[in-house]
Amino acid sequence: MADRPFTFVETSGKNFGYVFTVEEAYKFIGQLETQTTTKFTCYTAVKDFGAIDCTKRSHKVCWENKKDVQGPRIAYTGTPFMYLGEKMYDCQHGKDRNVVAKQRRKEAVENGDIVTKKPRVVQSVLKVNCTARIKLREILMFPEFKIIKDTPKRRKLSSLRVRAAVKTGNFHPERRIYIEFPSSSDHQNHLVGEAGGKCQPVDKRITNRIHELVAEGIKDVNQVRHQVEFFVKNVLFRGKELPKTTNRRFYPTTKDIRTHVYNATVKNRTSSQESGVPDQLASSTDTPDVSMVDHELPIMESSVSVVELPISNVTFETIQANAVGLSAGVDPQVEGQKCRDLLEQMKQLTLWCRMKKC
């Protein structure tokens, strides 16, 4: 595998090290996926991984873990720690873990136990038993109970102190997320790098951006594509090296964009119907409602004597002429009412002119 695009706090091997927060670990996974044009999916994880409370259940106090089937070794440093849990990621082309469920469903459909409107297309090509895997381990270190000399008696005494401190809540641990990344040779039976870009799913952040654009009324595929490219360049990878344009994850195809625009439109329409609010996403080019064109709008009756003029003669000068004498009124309330009546009449004349397409 090429040089990592990130740096561990401390490394214990070429592809093994730790960081202090689970957010940093997720960030590293995203950077690795972008660099190698691969995609990993989580298939198992303990509850609340990254923020597990060690006081809710008992955990074994450890001093080291030897290299075994569970992963690389965490060397002895004299500091006791608790192994809280782990989270595992498979390559998207890895082992198909739903073979049995798919077979049962297929048999149920053939026997008529399940009625489907249309047959499902199973993408069996996606799973090719790739062995690449990412493993995260959450470790809680207790540096205040570190021992200088390694003896069984000192280990046991320090372990008892750790458990007593955890029970009373009087401790200050250091949380670490150990990350084990795969090497390039672990990817098998599928393309990696630029050639594998066409097999990438569209990034979730890109999908969310498309939904935002549709909510703003932008549905044209070319306009959405332009906005997505701007988003990738100036938001996701601002000041960084851009991914290859062949990477479908950040540069979706026309079909991908059209599909997500449609899904966003249906989602917005459904939410509008459920909330009782009419859909406001209609395009400005939609056919206007002309049901009122053939109806005459009555002129508002008022105490103001306004000369009725043909629509074609309504100009700034004529309106100004009709307004002459308003300032001569003595009563401010009467003068204000005259102004309001005149403005309402102007509004109706303008609307009438638009409907008649003057």
CSV table of C-alpha atoms in Angstrom, one decimal:
chain,number,residue,atom,x,y,z
A,1,MET,CA,0.0,0.0,0.0
A,2,ALA,CA,1.2,3.5,-0.7
A,3,ASP,CA,2.3,5.8,2.0
A,4,ARG,CA,-0.6,6.7,4.4
A,5,PRO,CA,-2.2,10.1,3.9
A,6,PHE,CA,-2.3,10.5,7.7
A,7,THR,CA,-0.1,10.0,10.8
A,8,PHE,CA,-0.8,7.9,13.8
A,9,VAL,CA,-0.1,9.2,17.3
A,10,GLU,CA,2.1,6.2,17.7
A,11,THR,CA,2.7,3.3,15.4
A,12,SER,CA,3.3,-0.3,16.3
A,13,GLY,CA,3.8,-1.5,12.7
A,14,LYS,CA,3.5,-0.4,9.1
A,15,ASN,CA,-0.3,-0.4,9.1
A,16,PHE,CA,-1.1,-0.4,12.9
A,17,GLY,CA,-1.3,2.5,15.3
A,18,TYR,CA,-3.7,4.5,17.4
A,19,VAL,CA,-5.5,7.9,17.7
A,20,PHE,CA,-7.3,9.4,20.6
A,21,THR,CA,-10.9,9.8,19.2
A,22,VAL,CA,-13.1,7.7,17.0
A,23,GLU,CA,-13.8,10.8,14.8
A,24,GLU,CA,-10.1,10.8,13.9
A,25,ALA,CA,-10.3,7.1,13.1
A,26,TYR,CA,-13.3,7.6,10.7
A,27,LYS,CA,-11.4,10.5,9.1
A,28,PHE,CA,-8.4,8.2,8.4
A,29,ILE,CA,-10.6,5.6,6.9
A,30,GLY,CA,-12.2,8.1,4.5
A,31,GLN,CA,-8.7,9.3,3.5
A,32,LEU,CA,-7.5,5.8,2.9
A,33,GLU,CA,-10.6,5.0,0.8
A,34,THR,CA,-10.0,8.2,-1.3
A,35,GLN,CA,-6.3,7.4,-1.8
A,36,THR,CA,-6.8,3.8,-2.8
A,37,THR,CA,-10.2,4.2,-4.5
A,38,THR,CA,-11.7,1.6,-2.4
A,39,LYS,CA,-14.8,1.3,-0.1
A,40,PHE,CA,-15.2,-0.4,3.3
A,41,THR,CA,-18.5,-1.2,5.0
A,42,CYS,CA,-19.0,-2.0,8.7
A,43,TYR,CA,-20.4,-5.4,9.4
A,44,THR,CA,-20.0,-5.7,13.2
A,45,ALA,CA,-19.5,-3.3,16.1
A,46,VAL,CA,-20.2,-3.1,19.8
A,47,LYS,CA,-22.7,-0.7,21.1
A,48,ASP,CA,-21.5,2.9,21.7
A,49,PHE,CA,-18.1,2.2,20.1
A,50,GLY,CA,-15.8,5.1,20.7
A,51,ALA,CA,-17.6,6.2,23.9
A,52,ILE,CA,-18.1,3.0,25.9
A,53,ASP,CA,-18.6,3.4,29.6
A,54,CYS,CA,-16.3,1.1,31.4
A,55,THR,CA,-18.4,1.3,34.6
A,56,LYS,CA,-21.5,-0.3,33.1
A,57,ARG,CA,-20.0,-3.8,32.9
A,58,SER,CA,-16.8,-5.6,34.0
A,59,HIS,CA,-13.7,-5.5,31.8
A,60,LYS,CA,-10.5,-7.4,32.2
A,61,VAL,CA,-7.4,-5.4,33.2
A,62,CYS,CA,-4.7,-6.2,30.7
A,63,TRP,CA,-1.0,-5.3,30.4
A,64,GLU,CA,-0.3,-6.5,26.8
A,65,ASN,CA,-1.8,-8.6,24.1
A,66,LYS,CA,0.3,-10.9,22.1
A,67,LYS,CA,0.0,-11.2,18.3
A,68,ASP,CA,-2.8,-13.7,17.6
A,69,VAL,CA,-5.8,-14.1,15.4
A,70,GLN,CA,-7.4,-10.9,16.9
A,71,GLY,CA,-4.7,-8.6,15.4
A,72,PRO,CA,-1.3,-7.1,16.0
A,73,ARG,CA,0.3,-6.9,19.4
A,74,ILE,CA,-0.2,-4.1,21.9
A,75,ALA,CA,3.2,-4.1,23.6
A,76,TYR,CA,3.8,-4.0,27.3
A,77,THR,CA,4.6,-0.4,28.6
A,78,GLY,CA,3.9,-0.8,32.3
A,79,THR,CA,0.5,0.9,31.9
A,80,PRO,CA,-2.6,-1.2,32.6
A,81,PHE,CA,-5.5,-1.0,30.2
A,82,MET,CA,-9.0,-2.3,29.5
A,83,TYR,CA,-10.1,-3.8,26.2
A,84,LEU,CA,-13.6,-2.3,25.7
A,85,GLY,CA,-14.7,-3.4,22.2
A,86,GLU,CA,-14.0,-3.5,18.5
A,87,LYS,CA,-15.5,-2.5,15.2
A,88,MET,CA,-14.9,-4.4,11.9
A,89,TYR,CA,-15.0,-3.2,8.3
A,90,ASP,CA,-15.0,-5.4,5.2
A,91,CYS,CA,-14.1,-4.3,1.7
A,92,GLN,CA,-17.2,-3.8,-0.3
A,93,HIS,CA,-16.0,-6.7,-2.5
A,94,GLY,CA,-15.5,-8.9,0.5
A,95,LYS,CA,-17.4,-11.9,1.8
A,96,ASP,CA,-21.1,-12.1,1.2
A,97,ARG,CA,-22.5,-12.5,4.7
A,98,ASN,CA,-26.1,-12.8,3.6
A,99,VAL,CA,-25.9,-15.9,1.4
A,100,VAL,CA,-28.1,-18.0,3.7
A,101,ALA,CA,-30.8,-15.2,3.9
A,102,LYS,CA,-30.8,-14.7,0.2
A,103,GLN,CA,-31.1,-18.4,-0.5
A,104,ARG,CA,-34.0,-18.7,1.9
A,105,ARG,CA,-35.8,-15.7,0.3
A,106,LYS,CA,-35.2,-17.2,-3.2
A,107,GLU,CA,-36.8,-20.5,-2.0
A,108,ALA,CA,-39.7,-18.7,-0.4
A,109,VAL,CA,-40.4,-16.8,-3.7
A,110,GLU,CA,-40.2,-20.0,-5.7
A,111,ASN,CA,-42.6,-21.8,-3.3
A,112,GLY,CA,-45.1,-18.8,-3.4
A,113,ASP,CA,-44.7,-18.0,0.3
A,114,ILE,CA,-43.5,-14.4,-0.7
A,115,VAL,CA,-45.2,-12.5,-3.5
A,116,THR,CA,-43.0,-9.9,-5.2
A,117,LYS,CA,-44.2,-7.3,-7.7
A,118,LYS,CA,-41.0,-7.7,-9.8
A,119,PRO,CA,-37.9,-9.9,-9.5
A,120,ARG,CA,-35.0,-8.4,-7.6
A,121,VAL,CA,-31.7,-8.1,-9.4
A,122,VAL,CA,-29.0,-9.6,-7.2
A,123,GLN,CA,-25.6,-8.1,-7.9
A,124,SER,CA,-23.5,-11.2,-7.2
A,125,VAL,CA,-20.5,-9.7,-9.0
A,126,LEU,CA,-20.0,-7.2,-6.2
A,127,LYS,CA,-19.0,-9.8,-3.6
A,128,VAL,CA,-15.8,-11.6,-4.7
A,129,ASN,CA,-14.4,-12.7,-1.3
A,130,CYS,CA,-11.8,-9.9,-1.0
A,131,THR,CA,-9.8,-10.4,2.2
A,132,ALA,CA,-9.1,-6.7,2.9
A,133,ARG,CA,-10.3,-5.6,6.3
A,134,ILE,CA,-10.1,-2.7,8.7
A,135,LYS,CA,-10.2,-3.4,12.5
A,136,LEU,CA,-10.8,-0.7,15.2
A,137,ARG,CA,-10.2,-1.5,18.8
A,138,GLU,CA,-11.2,0.7,21.7
A,139,ILE,CA,-8.7,0.7,24.6
A,140,LEU,CA,-8.9,2.6,27.9
A,141,MET,CA,-5.4,3.2,29.4
A,142,PHE,CA,-4.7,4.0,33.1
A,143,PRO,CA,-1.4,5.9,33.2
A,144,GLU,CA,-1.8,6.9,36.8
A,145,PHE,CA,-1.5,3.2,37.8
A,146,LYS,CA,1.7,2.5,35.7
A,147,ILE,CA,4.2,0.2,37.3
A,148,ILE,CA,8.0,0.7,37.0
A,149,LYS,CA,9.2,-2.8,37.7
A,150,ASP,CA,7.3,-5.7,36.0
A,151,THR,CA,6.5,-8.4,38.6
A,152,PRO,CA,3.4,-10.5,39.1
A,153,LYS,CA,2.8,-9.0,42.6
A,154,ARG,CA,3.0,-5.4,41.2
A,155,ARG,CA,0.7,-6.2,38.3
A,156,LYS,CA,-1.9,-7.7,40.7
A,157,LEU,CA,-1.7,-4.8,43.1
A,158,SER,CA,-2.1,-2.3,40.3
A,159,SER,CA,-5.0,-4.2,38.8
A,160,LEU,CA,-6.8,-4.1,42.2
A,161,ARG,CA,-6.3,-0.3,42.4
A,162,VAL,CA,-7.6,0.1,38.9
A,163,ARG,CA,-10.8,-1.8,39.6
A,164,ALA,CA,-11.3,0.2,42.9
A,165,ALA,CA,-10.9,3.5,41.1
A,166,VAL,CA,-13.3,2.5,38.3
A,167,LYS,CA,-15.9,1.4,40.9
A,168,THR,CA,-15.6,4.8,42.8
A,169,GLY,CA,-15.3,6.8,39.6
A,170,ASN,CA,-12.0,8.4,40.8
A,171,PHE,CA,-9.8,7.9,37.8
A,172,HIS,CA,-8.6,9.7,34.7
A,173,PRO,CA,-8.1,7.3,31.8
A,174,GLU,CA,-6.7,7.8,28.3
A,175,ARG,CA,-9.0,6.6,25.5
A,176,ARG,CA,-7.3,5.2,22.4
A,177,ILE,CA,-8.6,3.8,19.2
A,178,TYR,CA,-6.2,1.3,17.7
A,179,ILE,CA,-6.5,1.0,13.9
A,180,GLU,CA,-5.3,-1.9,11.8
A,181,PHE,CA,-5.3,-1.1,8.1
A,182,PRO,CA,-5.0,-3.7,5.3
A,183,SER,CA,-2.1,-3.7,2.8
A,184,SER,CA,-2.5,-3.5,-0.9
A,185,SER,CA,-1.9,-7.3,-1.3
A,186,ASP,CA,-5.0,-8.0,0.9
A,187,HIS,CA,-7.3,-6.7,-1.9
A,188,GLN,CA,-8.1,-9.7,-4.1
A,189,ASN,CA,-10.3,-10.6,-7.1
A,190,HIS,CA,-11.2,-7.0,-7.9
A,191,LEU,CA,-9.7,-3.8,-9.4
A,192,VAL,CA,-8.0,-1.3,-7.1
A,193,GLY,CA,-7.0,2.3,-7.8
A,194,GLU,CA,-8.2,4.4,-10.7
A,195,ALA,CA,-9.5,1.4,-12.6
A,196,GLY,CA,-11.8,0.5,-9.7
A,197,GLY,CA,-13.4,4.0,-9.6
A,198,LYS,CA,-16.4,3.0,-11.6
A,199,CYS,CA,-17.4,0.5,-8.9
A,200,GLN,CA,-17.6,3.1,-6.1
A,201,PRO,CA,-20.9,4.1,-4.6
A,202,VAL,CA,-21.8,7.8,-4.5
A,203,ASP,CA,-20.5,9.4,-1.3
A,204,LYS,CA,-23.1,10.2,1.3
A,205,ARG,CA,-22.1,13.8,1.4
A,206,ILE,CA,-22.6,14.1,-2.3
A,207,THR,CA,-26.1,12.6,-2.0
A,208,ASN,CA,-27.0,15.0,0.7
A,209,ARG,CA,-25.8,17.9,-1.4
A,210,ILE,CA,-28.0,16.8,-4.3
A,211,HIS,CA,-31.0,16.6,-2.0
A,212,GLU,CA,-30.2,20.2,-0.8
A,213,LEU,CA,-30.1,21.4,-4.4
A,214,VAL,CA,-33.4,19.8,-5.3
A,215,ALA,CA,-35.0,21.4,-2.2
A,216,GLU,CA,-33.7,24.8,-3.5
A,217,GLY,CA,-35.4,24.1,-6.9
A,218,ILE,CA,-32.4,23.0,-8.9
A,219,LYS,CA,-33.3,19.8,-10.8
A,220,ASP,CA,-31.5,20.2,-14.1
A,221,VAL,CA,-28.9,17.4,-14.4
A,222,ASN,CA,-26.2,19.7,-15.8
A,223,GLN,CA,-26.7,22.3,-13.2
A,224,VAL,CA,-26.6,19.7,-10.4
A,225,ARG,CA,-23.4,18.3,-11.9
A,226,HIS,CA,-21.8,21.7,-11.9
A,227,GLN,CA,-22.8,22.4,-8.3
A,228,VAL,CA,-21.5,18.9,-7.2
A,229,GLU,CA,-18.1,19.6,-8.9
A,230,PHE,CA,-17.9,22.9,-7.1
A,231,PHE,CA,-18.8,21.3,-3.8
A,232,VAL,CA,-16.1,18.6,-4.2
A,233,LYS,CA,-13.4,21.2,-5.2
A,234,ASN,CA,-14.2,23.9,-2.7
A,235,VAL,CA,-15.7,22.1,0.2
A,236,LEU,CA,-14.7,18.5,0.5
A,237,PHE,CA,-11.1,18.9,-1.0
A,238,ARG,CA,-10.4,22.5,-0.5
A,239,GLY,CA,-6.6,23.0,-0.4
A,240,LYS,CA,-6.1,19.2,-1.0
A,241,GLU,CA,-5.4,17.0,-4.0
A,242,LEU,CA,-8.6,16.3,-5.9
A,243,PRO,CA,-9.6,12.7,-6.6
A,244,LYS,CA,-9.6,11.3,-10.1
A,245,THR,CA,-12.6,12.3,-12.2
A,246,THR,CA,-13.1,8.6,-12.9
A,247,ASN,CA,-13.9,8.1,-9.2
A,248,ARG,CA,-17.7,7.7,-9.2
A,249,ARG,CA,-17.8,8.3,-5.5
A,250,PHE,CA,-17.1,12.0,-5.9
A,251,TYR,CA,-18.0,12.4,-9.6
A,252,PRO,CA,-21.3,10.6,-10.1
A,253,THR,CA,-22.5,9.6,-13.5
A,254,THR,CA,-25.5,11.2,-15.3
A,255,LYS,CA,-27.6,8.2,-14.3
A,256,ASP,CA,-26.6,8.6,-10.7
A,257,ILE,CA,-27.5,12.3,-10.6
A,258,ARG,CA,-30.8,11.7,-12.3
A,259,THR,CA,-31.7,8.9,-9.9
A,260,HIS,CA,-30.8,11.0,-6.8
A,261,VAL,CA,-32.7,14.0,-8.1
A,262,TYR,CA,-35.8,11.9,-8.7
A,263,ASN,CA,-35.5,10.3,-5.2
A,264,ALA,CA,-35.1,13.8,-3.6
A,265,THR,CA,-38.1,15.1,-5.5
A,266,VAL,CA,-40.3,12.2,-4.4
A,267,LYS,CA,-39.1,12.6,-0.8
A,268,ASN,CA,-39.9,16.3,-0.8
A,269,ARG,CA,-43.3,15.7,-2.3
A,270,THR,CA,-44.2,13.0,0.2
A,271,SER,CA,-43.1,15.1,3.2
A,272,SER,CA,-45.1,18.1,1.9
A,273,GLN,CA,-48.2,15.9,1.6
A,274,GLU,CA,-47.8,14.4,5.1
A,275,SER,CA,-47.4,17.9,6.6
A,276,GLY,CA,-50.4,19.3,4.7
A,277,VAL,CA,-48.2,21.9,2.9
A,278,PRO,CA,-48.6,22.1,-0.9
A,279,ASP,CA,-45.5,21.4,-2.9
A,280,GLN,CA,-43.6,24.6,-3.5
A,281,LEU,CA,-41.0,23.2,-5.8
A,282,ALA,CA,-42.8,23.8,-9.0
A,283,SER,CA,-40.7,25.2,-11.8
A,284,SER,CA,-41.1,28.9,-12.8
A,285,THR,CA,-41.7,27.6,-16.3
A,286,ASP,CA,-44.9,25.7,-15.3
A,287,THR,CA,-48.1,26.7,-17.1
A,288,PRO,CA,-49.8,29.5,-15.1
A,289,ASP,CA,-53.3,29.2,-13.8
A,290,VAL,CA,-55.5,31.3,-16.2
A,291,SER,CA,-58.8,30.4,-14.6
A,292,MET,CA,-59.4,34.1,-13.7
A,293,VAL,CA,-58.5,35.6,-17.1
A,294,ASP,CA,-62.0,35.8,-18.3
A,295,HIS,CA,-63.3,37.4,-15.1
A,296,GLU,CA,-63.4,41.2,-14.7
A,297,LEU,CA,-61.9,42.5,-11.5
A,298,PRO,CA,-64.2,45.0,-9.9
A,299,ILE,CA,-62.7,48.4,-8.9
A,300,MET,CA,-62.7,49.0,-5.2
A,301,GLU,CA,-65.3,51.5,-4.1
A,302,SER,CA,-64.0,54.3,-2.0
A,303,SER,CA,-64.4,58.0,-1.2
A,304,VAL,CA,-61.6,58.9,-3.6
A,305,SER,CA,-62.7,60.2,-7.0
A,306,VAL,CA,-60.4,58.5,-9.4
A,307,VAL,CA,-60.8,58.8,-13.2
A,308,GLU,CA,-61.0,55.4,-14.8
A,309,LEU,CA,-58.4,55.1,-17.6
A,310,PRO,CA,-57.8,52.5,-20.3
A,311,ILE,CA,-55.1,50.0,-19.3
A,312,SER,CA,-52.9,51.1,-22.2
A,313,ASN,CA,-52.9,54.7,-20.8
A,314,VAL,CA,-51.7,53.9,-17.3
A,315,THR,CA,-48.4,55.6,-16.9
A,316,PHE,CA,-46.5,57.3,-14.2
A,317,GLU,CA,-47.7,60.7,-15.3
A,318,THR,CA,-51.4,59.7,-15.1
A,319,ILE,CA,-51.0,58.1,-11.7
A,320,GLN,CA,-49.3,61.3,-10.5
A,321,ALA,CA,-52.1,63.4,-11.9
A,322,ASN,CA,-54.7,61.3,-10.1
A,323,ALA,CA,-52.8,61.8,-6.8
A,324,VAL,CA,-52.8,65.6,-7.1
A,325,GLY,CA,-54.6,67.2,-4.3
A,326,LEU,CA,-54.0,64.5,-1.7
A,327,SER,CA,-51.7,66.7,0.3
A,328,ALA,CA,-54.4,69.4,0.5
A,329,GLY,CA,-56.5,67.4,2.9
A,330,VAL,CA,-56.9,68.8,6.3
A,331,ASP,CA,-57.8,65.6,8.2
A,332,PRO,CA,-54.7,63.2,8.3
A,333,GLN,CA,-57.0,60.1,8.6
A,334,VAL,CA,-59.0,61.1,5.5
A,335,GLU,CA,-55.8,61.8,3.6
A,336,GLY,CA,-54.3,58.4,4.6
A,337,GLN,CA,-57.4,56.5,3.5
A,338,LYS,CA,-57.3,58.2,0.1
A,339,CYS,CA,-53.7,57.1,-0.3
A,340,ARG,CA,-54.5,53.5,0.6
A,341,ASP,CA,-57.5,53.4,-1.8
A,342,LEU,CA,-55.4,54.8,-4.6
A,343,LEU,CA,-52.6,52.2,-4.0
A,344,GLU,CA,-55.2,49.4,-3.9
A,345,GLN,CA,-56.6,50.6,-7.2
A,346,MET,CA,-53.1,50.7,-8.7
A,347,LYS,CA,-52.5,47.1,-7.6
A,348,GLN,CA,-55.7,45.9,-9.2
A,349,LEU,CA,-55.0,47.7,-12.4
A,350,THR,CA,-51.5,46.1,-12.5
A,351,LEU,CA,-52.9,42.7,-11.9
A,352,TRP,CA,-55.6,43.2,-14.5
A,353,CYS,CA,-53.0,44.3,-17.1
A,354,ARG,CA,-50.9,41.2,-16.5
A,355,MET,CA,-53.8,38.9,-16.9
A,356,LYS,CA,-54.9,40.6,-20.1
A,357,LYS,CA,-51.2,40.5,-21.3
A,358,CYS,CA,-51.2,44.1,-22.2
